[in-house]
Tab-separated table of C-alpha atoms and ligand atoms in Angstrom:
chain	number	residue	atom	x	y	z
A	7	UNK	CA	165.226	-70.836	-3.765
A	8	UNK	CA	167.334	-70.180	-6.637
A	9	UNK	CA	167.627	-66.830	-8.068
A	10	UNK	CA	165.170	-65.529	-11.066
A	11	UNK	CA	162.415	-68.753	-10.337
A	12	UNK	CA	159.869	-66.976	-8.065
A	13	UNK	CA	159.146	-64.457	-5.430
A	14	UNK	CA	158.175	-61.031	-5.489
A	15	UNK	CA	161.289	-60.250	-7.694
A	16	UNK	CA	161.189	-63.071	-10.006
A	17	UNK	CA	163.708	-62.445	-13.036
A	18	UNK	CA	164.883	-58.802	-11.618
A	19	UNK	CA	168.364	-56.751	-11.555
A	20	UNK	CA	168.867	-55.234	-9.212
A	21	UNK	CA	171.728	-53.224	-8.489
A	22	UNK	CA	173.075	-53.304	-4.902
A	23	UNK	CA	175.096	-50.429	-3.949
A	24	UNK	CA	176.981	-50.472	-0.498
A	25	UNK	CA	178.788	-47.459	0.972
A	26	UNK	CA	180.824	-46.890	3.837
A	27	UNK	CA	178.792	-47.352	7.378
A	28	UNK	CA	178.566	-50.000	10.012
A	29	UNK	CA	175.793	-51.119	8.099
A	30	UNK	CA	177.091	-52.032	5.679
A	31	UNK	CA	177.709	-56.065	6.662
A	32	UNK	CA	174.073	-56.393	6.348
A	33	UNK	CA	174.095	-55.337	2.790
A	34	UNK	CA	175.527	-59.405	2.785
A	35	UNK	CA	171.837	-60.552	4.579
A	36	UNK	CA	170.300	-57.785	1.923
A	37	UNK	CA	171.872	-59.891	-1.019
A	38	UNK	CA	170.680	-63.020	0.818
A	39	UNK	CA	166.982	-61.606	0.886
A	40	UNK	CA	166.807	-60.141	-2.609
A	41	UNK	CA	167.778	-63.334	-4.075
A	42	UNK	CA	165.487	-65.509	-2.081
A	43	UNK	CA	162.740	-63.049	-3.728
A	44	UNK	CA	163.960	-64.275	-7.306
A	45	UNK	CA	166.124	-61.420	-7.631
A	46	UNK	CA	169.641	-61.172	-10.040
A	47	UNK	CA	171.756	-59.195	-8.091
A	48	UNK	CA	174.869	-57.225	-8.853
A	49	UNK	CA	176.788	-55.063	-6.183
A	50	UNK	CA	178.967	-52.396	-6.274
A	51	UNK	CA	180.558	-50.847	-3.368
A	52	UNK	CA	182.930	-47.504	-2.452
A	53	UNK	CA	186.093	-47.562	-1.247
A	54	UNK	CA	184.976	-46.955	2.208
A	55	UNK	CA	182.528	-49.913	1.954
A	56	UNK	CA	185.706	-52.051	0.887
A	57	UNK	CA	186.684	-51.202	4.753
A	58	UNK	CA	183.769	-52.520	6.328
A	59	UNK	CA	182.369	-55.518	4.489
A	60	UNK	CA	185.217	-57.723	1.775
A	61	UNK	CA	184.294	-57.425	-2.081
A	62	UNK	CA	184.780	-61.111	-1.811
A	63	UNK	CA	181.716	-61.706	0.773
A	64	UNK	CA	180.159	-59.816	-1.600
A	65	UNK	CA	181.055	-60.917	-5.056
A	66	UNK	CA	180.378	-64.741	-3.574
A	67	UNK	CA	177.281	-63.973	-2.416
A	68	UNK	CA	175.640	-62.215	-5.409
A	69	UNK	CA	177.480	-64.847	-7.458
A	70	UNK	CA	178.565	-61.552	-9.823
A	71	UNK	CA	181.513	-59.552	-10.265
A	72	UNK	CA	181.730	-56.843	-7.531
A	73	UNK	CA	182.158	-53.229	-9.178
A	74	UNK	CA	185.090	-51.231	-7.332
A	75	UNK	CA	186.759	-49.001	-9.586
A	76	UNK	CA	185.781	-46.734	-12.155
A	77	UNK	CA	189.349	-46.904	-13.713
A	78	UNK	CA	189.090	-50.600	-13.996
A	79	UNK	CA	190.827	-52.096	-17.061
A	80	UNK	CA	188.807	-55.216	-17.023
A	81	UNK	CA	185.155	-53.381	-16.672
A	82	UNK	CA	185.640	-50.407	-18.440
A	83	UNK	CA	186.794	-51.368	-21.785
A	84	UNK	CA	183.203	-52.217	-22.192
A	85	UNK	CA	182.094	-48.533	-20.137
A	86	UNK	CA	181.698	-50.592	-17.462
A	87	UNK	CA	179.415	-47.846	-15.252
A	88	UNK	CA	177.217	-47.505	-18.507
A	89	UNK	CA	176.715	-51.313	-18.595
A	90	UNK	CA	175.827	-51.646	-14.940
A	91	UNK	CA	173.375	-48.825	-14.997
A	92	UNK	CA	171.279	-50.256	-17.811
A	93	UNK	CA	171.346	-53.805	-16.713
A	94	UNK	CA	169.722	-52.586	-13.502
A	95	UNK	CA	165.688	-52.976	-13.317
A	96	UNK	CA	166.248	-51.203	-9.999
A	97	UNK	CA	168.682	-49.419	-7.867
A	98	UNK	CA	169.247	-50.066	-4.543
A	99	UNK	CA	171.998	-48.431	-2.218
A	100	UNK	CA	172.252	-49.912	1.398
A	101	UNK	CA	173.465	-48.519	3.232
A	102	UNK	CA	173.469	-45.020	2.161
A	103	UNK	CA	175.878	-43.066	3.747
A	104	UNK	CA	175.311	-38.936	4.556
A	105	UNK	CA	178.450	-38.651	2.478
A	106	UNK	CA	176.781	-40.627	-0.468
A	107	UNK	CA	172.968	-38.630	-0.145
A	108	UNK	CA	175.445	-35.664	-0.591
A	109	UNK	CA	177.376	-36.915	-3.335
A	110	UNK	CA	173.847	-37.717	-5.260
A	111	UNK	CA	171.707	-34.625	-4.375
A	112	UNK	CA	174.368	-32.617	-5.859
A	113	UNK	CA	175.334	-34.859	-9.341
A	114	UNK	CA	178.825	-35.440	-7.776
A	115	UNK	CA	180.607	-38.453	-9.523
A	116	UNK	CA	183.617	-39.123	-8.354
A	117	UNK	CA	183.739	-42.830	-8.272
A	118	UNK	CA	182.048	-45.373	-9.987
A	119	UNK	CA	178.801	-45.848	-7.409
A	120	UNK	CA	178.257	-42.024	-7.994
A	121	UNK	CA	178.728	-42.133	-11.500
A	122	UNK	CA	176.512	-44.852	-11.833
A	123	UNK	CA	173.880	-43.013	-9.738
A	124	UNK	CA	173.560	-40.398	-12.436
A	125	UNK	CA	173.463	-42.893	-15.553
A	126	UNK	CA	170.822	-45.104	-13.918
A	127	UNK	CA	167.271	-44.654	-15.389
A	128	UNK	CA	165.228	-47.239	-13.006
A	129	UNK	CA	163.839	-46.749	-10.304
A	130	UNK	CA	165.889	-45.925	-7.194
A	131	UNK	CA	165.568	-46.788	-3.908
A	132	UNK	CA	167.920	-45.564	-1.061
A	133	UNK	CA	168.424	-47.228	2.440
A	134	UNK	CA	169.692	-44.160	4.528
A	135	UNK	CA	171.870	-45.546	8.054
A	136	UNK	CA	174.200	-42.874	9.981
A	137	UNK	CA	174.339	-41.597	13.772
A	138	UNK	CA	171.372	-40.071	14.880
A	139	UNK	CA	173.249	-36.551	14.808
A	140	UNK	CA	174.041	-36.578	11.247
A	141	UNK	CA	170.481	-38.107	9.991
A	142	UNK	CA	169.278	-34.955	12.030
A	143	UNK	CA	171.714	-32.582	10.502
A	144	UNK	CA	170.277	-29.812	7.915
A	145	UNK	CA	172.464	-31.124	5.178
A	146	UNK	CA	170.995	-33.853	4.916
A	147	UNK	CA	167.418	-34.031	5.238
A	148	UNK	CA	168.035	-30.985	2.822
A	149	UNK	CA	169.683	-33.682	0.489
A	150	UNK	CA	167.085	-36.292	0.985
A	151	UNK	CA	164.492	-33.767	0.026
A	152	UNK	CA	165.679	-32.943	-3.042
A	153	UNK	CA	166.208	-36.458	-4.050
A	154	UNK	CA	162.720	-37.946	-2.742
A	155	UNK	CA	161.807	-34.693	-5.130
A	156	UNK	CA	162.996	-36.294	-8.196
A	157	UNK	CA	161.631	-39.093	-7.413
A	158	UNK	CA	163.823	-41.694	-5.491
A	159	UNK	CA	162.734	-44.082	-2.849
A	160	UNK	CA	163.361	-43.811	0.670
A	161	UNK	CA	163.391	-46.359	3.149
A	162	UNK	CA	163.768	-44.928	6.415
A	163	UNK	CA	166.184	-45.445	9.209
A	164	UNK	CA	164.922	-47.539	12.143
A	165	UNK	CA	164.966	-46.272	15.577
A	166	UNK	CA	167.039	-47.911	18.578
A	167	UNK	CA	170.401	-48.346	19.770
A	168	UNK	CA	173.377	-47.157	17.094
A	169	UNK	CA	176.920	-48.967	16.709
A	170	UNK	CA	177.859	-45.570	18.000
A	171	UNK	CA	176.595	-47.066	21.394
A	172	UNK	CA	173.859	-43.821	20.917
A	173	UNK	CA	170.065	-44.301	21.186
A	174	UNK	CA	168.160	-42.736	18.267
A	175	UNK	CA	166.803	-42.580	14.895
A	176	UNK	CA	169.769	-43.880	11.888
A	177	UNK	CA	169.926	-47.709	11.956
A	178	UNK	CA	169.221	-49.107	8.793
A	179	UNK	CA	165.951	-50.480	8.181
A	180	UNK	CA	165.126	-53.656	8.835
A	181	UNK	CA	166.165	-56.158	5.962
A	182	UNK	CA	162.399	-57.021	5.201
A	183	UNK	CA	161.597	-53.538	4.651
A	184	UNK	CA	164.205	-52.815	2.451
A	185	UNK	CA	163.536	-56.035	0.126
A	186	UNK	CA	159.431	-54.837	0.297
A	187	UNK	CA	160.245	-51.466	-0.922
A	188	UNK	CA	162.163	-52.624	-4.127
A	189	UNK	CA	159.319	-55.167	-4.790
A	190	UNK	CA	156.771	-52.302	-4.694
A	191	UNK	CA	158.939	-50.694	-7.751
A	192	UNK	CA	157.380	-53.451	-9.923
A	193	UNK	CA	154.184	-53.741	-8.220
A	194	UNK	CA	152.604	-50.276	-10.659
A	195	UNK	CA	149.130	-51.604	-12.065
A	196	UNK	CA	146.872	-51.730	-9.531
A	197	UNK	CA	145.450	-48.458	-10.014
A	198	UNK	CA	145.472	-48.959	-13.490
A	199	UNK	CA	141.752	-48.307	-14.450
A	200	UNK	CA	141.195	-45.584	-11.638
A	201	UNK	CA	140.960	-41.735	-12.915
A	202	UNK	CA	142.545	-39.333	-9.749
A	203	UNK	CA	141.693	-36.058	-9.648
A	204	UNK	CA	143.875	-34.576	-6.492
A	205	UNK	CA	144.408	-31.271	-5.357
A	206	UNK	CA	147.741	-29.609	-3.579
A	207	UNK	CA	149.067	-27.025	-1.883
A	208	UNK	CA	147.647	-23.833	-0.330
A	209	UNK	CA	145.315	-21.570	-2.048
A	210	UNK	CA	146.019	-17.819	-2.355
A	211	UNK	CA	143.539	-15.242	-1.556
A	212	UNK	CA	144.394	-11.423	-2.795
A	213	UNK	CA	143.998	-8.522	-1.079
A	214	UNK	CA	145.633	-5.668	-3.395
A	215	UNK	CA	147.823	-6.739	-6.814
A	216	UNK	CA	150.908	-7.331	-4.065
A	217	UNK	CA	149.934	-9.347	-1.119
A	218	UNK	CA	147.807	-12.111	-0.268
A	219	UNK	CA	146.397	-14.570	2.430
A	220	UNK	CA	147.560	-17.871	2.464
A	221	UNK	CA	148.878	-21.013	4.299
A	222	UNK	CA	151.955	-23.099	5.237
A	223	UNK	CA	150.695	-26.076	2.648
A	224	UNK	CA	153.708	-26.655	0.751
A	225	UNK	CA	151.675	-28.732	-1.454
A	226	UNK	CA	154.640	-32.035	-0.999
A	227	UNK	CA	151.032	-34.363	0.549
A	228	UNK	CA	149.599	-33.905	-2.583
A	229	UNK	CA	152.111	-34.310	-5.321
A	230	UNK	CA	153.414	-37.485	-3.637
A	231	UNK	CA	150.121	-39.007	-3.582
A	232	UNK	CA	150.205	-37.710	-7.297
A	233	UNK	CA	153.355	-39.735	-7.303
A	234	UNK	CA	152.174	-42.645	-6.049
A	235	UNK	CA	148.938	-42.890	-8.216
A	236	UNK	CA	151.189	-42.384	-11.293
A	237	UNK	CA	153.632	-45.214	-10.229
A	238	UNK	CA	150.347	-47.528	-9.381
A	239	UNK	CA	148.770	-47.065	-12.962
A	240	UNK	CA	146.351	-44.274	-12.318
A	241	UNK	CA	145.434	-41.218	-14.425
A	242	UNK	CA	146.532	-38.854	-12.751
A	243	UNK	CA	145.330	-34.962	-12.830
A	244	UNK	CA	146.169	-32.429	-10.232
A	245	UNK	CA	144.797	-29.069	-9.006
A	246	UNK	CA	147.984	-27.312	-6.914
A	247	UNK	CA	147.736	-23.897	-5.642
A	248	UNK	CA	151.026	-21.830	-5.800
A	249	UNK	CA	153.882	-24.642	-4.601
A	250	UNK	CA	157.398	-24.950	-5.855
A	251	UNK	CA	157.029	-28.585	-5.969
A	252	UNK	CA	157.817	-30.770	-9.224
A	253	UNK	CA	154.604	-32.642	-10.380
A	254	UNK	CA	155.179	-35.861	-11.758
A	255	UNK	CA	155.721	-35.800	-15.541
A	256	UNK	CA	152.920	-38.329	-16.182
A	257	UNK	CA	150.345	-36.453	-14.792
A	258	UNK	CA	148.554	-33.088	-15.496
A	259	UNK	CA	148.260	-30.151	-13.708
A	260	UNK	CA	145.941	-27.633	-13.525
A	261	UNK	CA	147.598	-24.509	-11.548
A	262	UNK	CA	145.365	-21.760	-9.767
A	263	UNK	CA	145.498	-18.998	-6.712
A	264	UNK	CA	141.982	-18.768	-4.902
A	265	UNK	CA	139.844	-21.056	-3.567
A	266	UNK	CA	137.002	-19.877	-6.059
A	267	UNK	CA	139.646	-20.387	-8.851
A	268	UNK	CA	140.327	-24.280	-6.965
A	269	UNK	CA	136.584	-25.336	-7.547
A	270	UNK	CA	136.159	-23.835	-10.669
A	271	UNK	CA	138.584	-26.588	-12.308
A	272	UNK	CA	137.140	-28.956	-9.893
A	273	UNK	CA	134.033	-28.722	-10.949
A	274	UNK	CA	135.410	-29.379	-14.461
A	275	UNK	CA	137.505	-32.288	-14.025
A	276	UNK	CA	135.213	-33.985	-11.663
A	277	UNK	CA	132.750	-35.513	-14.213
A	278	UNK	CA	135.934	-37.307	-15.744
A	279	UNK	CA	137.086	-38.377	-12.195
A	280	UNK	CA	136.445	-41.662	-10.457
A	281	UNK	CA	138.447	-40.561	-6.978
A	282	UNK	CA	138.807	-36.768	-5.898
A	283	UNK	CA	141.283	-36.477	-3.073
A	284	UNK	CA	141.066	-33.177	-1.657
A	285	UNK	CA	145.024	-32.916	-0.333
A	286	UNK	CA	144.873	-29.038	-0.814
A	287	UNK	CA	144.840	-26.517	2.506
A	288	UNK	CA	141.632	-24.693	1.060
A	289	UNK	CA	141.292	-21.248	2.125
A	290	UNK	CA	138.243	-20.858	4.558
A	291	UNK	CA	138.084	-17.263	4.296
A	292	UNK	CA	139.079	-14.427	1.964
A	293	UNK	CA	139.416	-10.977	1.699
A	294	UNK	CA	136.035	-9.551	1.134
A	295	UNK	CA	137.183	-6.809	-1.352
A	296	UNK	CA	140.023	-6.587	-3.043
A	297	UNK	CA	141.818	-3.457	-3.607
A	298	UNK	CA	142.469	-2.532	-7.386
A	299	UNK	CA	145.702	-0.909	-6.228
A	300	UNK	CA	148.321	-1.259	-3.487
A	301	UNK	CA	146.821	-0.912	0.056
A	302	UNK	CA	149.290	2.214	1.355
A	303	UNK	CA	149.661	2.659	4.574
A	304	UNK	CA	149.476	7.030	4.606
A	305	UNK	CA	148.905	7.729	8.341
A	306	UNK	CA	146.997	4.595	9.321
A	307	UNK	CA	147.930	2.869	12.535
A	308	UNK	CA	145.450	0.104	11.785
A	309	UNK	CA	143.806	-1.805	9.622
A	310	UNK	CA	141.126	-4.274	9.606
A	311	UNK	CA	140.421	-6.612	7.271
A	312	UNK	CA	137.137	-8.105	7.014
A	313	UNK	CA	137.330	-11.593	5.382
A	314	UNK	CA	134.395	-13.840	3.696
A	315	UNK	CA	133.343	-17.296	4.144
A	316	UNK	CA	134.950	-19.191	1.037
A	317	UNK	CA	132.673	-22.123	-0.285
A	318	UNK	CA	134.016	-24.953	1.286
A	319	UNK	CA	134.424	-27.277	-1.892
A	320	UNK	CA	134.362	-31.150	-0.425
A	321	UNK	CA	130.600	-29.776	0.740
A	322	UNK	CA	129.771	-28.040	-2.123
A	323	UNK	CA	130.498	-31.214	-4.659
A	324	UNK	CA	128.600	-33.343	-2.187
A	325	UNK	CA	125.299	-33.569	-4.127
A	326	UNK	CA	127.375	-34.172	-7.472
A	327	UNK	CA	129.642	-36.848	-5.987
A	328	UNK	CA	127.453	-39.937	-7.487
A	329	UNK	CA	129.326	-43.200	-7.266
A	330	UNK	CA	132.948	-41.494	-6.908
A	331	UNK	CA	135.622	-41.608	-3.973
A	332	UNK	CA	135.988	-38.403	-1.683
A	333	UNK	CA	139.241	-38.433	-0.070
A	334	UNK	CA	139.430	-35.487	2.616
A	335	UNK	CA	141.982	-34.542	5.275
A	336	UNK	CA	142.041	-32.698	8.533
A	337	UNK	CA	144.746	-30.471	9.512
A	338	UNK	CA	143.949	-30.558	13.173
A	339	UNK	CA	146.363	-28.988	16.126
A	340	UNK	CA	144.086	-30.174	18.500
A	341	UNK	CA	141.218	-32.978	18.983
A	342	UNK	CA	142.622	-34.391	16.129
A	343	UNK	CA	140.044	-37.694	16.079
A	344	UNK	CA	137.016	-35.813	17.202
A	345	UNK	CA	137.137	-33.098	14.513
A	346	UNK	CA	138.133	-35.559	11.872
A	347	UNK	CA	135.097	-37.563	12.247
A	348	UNK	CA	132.791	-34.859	12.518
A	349	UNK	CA	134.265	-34.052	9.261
A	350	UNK	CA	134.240	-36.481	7.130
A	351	UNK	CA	130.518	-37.002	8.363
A	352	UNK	CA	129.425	-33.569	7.415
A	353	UNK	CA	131.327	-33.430	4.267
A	354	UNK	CA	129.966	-36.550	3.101
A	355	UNK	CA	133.935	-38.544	2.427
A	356	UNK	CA	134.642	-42.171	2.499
A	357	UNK	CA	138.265	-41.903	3.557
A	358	UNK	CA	139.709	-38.926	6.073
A	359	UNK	CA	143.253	-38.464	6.187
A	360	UNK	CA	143.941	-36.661	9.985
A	361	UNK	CA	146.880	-35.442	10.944
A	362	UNK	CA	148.107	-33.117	13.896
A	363	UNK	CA	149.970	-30.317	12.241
A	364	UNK	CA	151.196	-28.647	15.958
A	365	UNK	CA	154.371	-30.440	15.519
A	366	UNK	CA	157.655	-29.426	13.558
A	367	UNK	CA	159.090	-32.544	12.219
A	368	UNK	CA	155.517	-33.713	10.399
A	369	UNK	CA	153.015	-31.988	8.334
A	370	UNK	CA	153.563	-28.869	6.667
A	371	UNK	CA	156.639	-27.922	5.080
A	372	UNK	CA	158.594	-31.178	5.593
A	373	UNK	CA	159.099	-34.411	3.846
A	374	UNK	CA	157.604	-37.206	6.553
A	375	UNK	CA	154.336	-37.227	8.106
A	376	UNK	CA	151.972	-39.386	10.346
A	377	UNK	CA	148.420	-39.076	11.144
A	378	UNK	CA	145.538	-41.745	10.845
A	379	UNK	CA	142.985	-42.670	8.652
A	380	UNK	CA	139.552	-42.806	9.043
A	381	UNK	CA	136.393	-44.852	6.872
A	382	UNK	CA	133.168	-44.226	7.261
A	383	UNK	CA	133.191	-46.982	9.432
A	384	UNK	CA	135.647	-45.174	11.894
A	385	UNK	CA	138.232	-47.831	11.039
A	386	UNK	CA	141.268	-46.279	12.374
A	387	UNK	CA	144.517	-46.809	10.879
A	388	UNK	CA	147.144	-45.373	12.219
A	389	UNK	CA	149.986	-44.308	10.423
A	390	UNK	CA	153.436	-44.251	11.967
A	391	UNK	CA	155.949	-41.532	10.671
A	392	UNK	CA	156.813	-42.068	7.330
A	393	UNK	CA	158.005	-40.108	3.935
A	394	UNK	CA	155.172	-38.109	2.784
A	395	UNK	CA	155.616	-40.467	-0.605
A	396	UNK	CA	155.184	-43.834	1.779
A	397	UNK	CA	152.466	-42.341	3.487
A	398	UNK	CA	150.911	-41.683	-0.490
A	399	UNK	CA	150.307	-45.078	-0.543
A	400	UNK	CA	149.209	-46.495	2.656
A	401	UNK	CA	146.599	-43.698	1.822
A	402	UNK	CA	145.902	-44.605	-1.582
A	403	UNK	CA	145.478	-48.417	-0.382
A	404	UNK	CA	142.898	-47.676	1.952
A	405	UNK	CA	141.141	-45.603	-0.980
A	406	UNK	CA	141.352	-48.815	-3.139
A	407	UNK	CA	139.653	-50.860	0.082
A	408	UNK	CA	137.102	-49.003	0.232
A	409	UNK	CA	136.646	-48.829	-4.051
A	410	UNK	CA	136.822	-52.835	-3.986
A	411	UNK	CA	134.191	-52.603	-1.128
A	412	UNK	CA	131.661	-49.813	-3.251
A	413	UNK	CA	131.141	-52.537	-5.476
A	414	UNK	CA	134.120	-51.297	-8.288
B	526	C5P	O1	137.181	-27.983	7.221
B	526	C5P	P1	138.615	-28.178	6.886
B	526	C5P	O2	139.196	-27.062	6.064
B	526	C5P	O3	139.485	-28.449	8.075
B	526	C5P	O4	138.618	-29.521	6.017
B	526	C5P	C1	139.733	-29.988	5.367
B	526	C5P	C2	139.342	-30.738	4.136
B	526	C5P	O5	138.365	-30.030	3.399
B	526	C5P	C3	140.524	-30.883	3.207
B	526	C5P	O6	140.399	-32.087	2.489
B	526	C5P	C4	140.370	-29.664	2.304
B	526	C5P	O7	141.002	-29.883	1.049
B	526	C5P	C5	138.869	-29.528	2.183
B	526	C5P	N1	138.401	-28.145	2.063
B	526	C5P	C6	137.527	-27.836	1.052
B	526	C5P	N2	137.085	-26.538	0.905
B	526	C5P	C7	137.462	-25.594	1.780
B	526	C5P	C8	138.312	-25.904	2.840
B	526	C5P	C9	138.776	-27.193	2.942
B	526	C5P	O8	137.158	-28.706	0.270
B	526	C5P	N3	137.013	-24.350	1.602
């Protein structure tokens, strides 16, 4: 097929970066792939990529001149970084070193893939590949965060044996993977007519004017299924508890502490909502009283608290959930599957959304997760880990199955 006819990329630019890893000879299969989708593509590599993979494998491949230098007196008469960066309909870097998710978490641009990294306005998608160690290191899932935080795309690392000879997670994902995640960047629109109300993070209950009781919910579940829905054509309006998350600037947010406070603006926003997906860690209890001033502690060597029922607000909307979608999840470290069903059953959703939290690496407070999702039907689909933002829409297509199937 020749490029810009058909496929799922017919007529796009993208813009292949390739930086310095083992990988990086299959960003030559990746070129391959994206043009047999009807992509245009353009590459431009590091220095250290230069050492792995020749420009000239490259610069035949793509068919385009290969961008190397940021000095160079050919390309950047015409600003040549500026020129690359707005040609691009979407950004790709495969491999991605540990050196380069560095270099672009912090703004660093020191050559001209970096500099184009921070002039590029598309979307972005980043293939990480490294030793297992260094994928694991703090650095750089600190890195990754911040950049899946403003927004970029994340394919993640395969698992198996490394060129380091090591077993573990780090290859680059598979070629097929890579190619489907840049095509999703185009594929927005199929949420287009669908209004989302979903809710994030944990709630806050008071106790005095200084402390509170609340949960581990860092709120990330819910603002990348915001993120998703935005990027898929949906109106988008969330309801976050306290979280330190960015929302996406497309949608709009409603912020509040308590539980009471939560389905309050529910209740508000629902009657404009066709989907409500309940992503929030809810508060089941609260502080029965709470203190007008600081609690001091004087001579006390205890003190009990007695805490009250909070309405639980998927069963409360039941009766007023007419033809709309309920999208619930469980937060189970234990029995996950049982207590999901019973559940969703009880609280009347179409879709749960289970996941065991007992872990460290998924579910609160990090960037991946895994669970498995539930119908009414019990269809179980299990979801493997994933970014939180990938798992946003295997979530959000299940929710549009079961739309298409309501009759919508
Ligand atoms: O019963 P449990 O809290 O485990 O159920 C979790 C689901 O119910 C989540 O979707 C959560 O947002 C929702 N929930 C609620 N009201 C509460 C507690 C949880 O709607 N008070």
């Amino acid at each position: 097929m020749k490029s810009g006819e058909t496929g799922q990329l017919a007529g796009k630019n993208v813009l292949l970066g390739v930086t310095g890893g083992i990988g990086a000879y299959k960003a030559a299969y990746l070129v391959r792939e994206l043009q047999r989708q009807g992509a245009v593509v353009s590459v431009v590599m590091t220095e250290s990529a230069t050492r792995f993979i020749a420009p000239l494998t490259m610069e035949t491949l793509s068919g385009h001149p290969v961008g190397l230098d940021m000095f160079s007196l050919t390309e950047e008469r015409t600003i040549g970084h500026i020129d690359r960066a707005g040609w691009a309909d979407v950004f790709l870097v495969a491999p991605a070193t540990a050196n380069y998710i560095g270099k672009a978490a912090c703004g660093i641009a020191d050559d001209l893939l970096t500099t184009i990294t921070l002039a590029v306005t598309c979307p972005v998608v980043l293939a990480p590949a490294m030793n297992s160690r260094m994928w694991a290191h703090p650095a750089v899932r600190k890195n990754l965060e911040t950049l899946v935080q403003r927004g970029v795309y994340v394919v993640w690392p395969g698992e198996g044996e490394l060129a380091c000879r090591e077993e573990g997670p780090g290859r680059l994902a598979e070629t097929g993977d890579i190619v489907k995640t840049v095509a999703g960047c185009f594929e927005a629109g199929d949420l287009s007519d669908i209004r989302v109300l979903i809710t994030a993070g944990p709630t806050r209950e008071p106790l005095d004017p200084v402390r509170f009781i609340s949960n581990r919910s860092s709120g990330r579940m819910g603002f990348a299924l915001a993120k998703a829905a935005v990027r898929r054509g949906a109106r988008v309006q969330i309801i976050s508890g306290p979280v330190e998350v960015a929302a996406p600037a497309e949608a709009s947010v409603r912020r509040v502490n308590t539980a009471r406070e939560m389905l309050s603006q529910i209740e508000q926003v629902l009657p404009d909502s066709d989907w409500l997906v309940m992503a929030a860690a809810v508060a089941d209890f609260a502080p029965s009283s709470v203190h007008k001033d600081k609690v001091k502690k004087g001579d006390m060597l205890e003190l009990t608290l007695t805490l009250a029922r909070n309405p639980d607000i998927l069963e409360t909307l039941k009766p007023f959930k007419g033809g709309r979608l309920f999208v619930g999840f469980a937060a189970e470290t234990r029995d996950m599957l049982e207590n999901a069903r019973k559940k969703a059953k009880e609280k009347g959703l179409d879709l749960i959304v289970a996941n065991d939290v007992s872990g460290q690496e998924t579910g609160f407070e990090t960037d991946e997760n895994s669970g498995v999702i539930l119908d009414q039907g019990d269809l179980a689909e299990e979801v493997p880990r994933m970014t939180k933002l990938q798992m946003a829409d295997r979530i959000l297509d299940a929710a549009l199955k079961v739309w298409k199937e309501k009759g919508n």
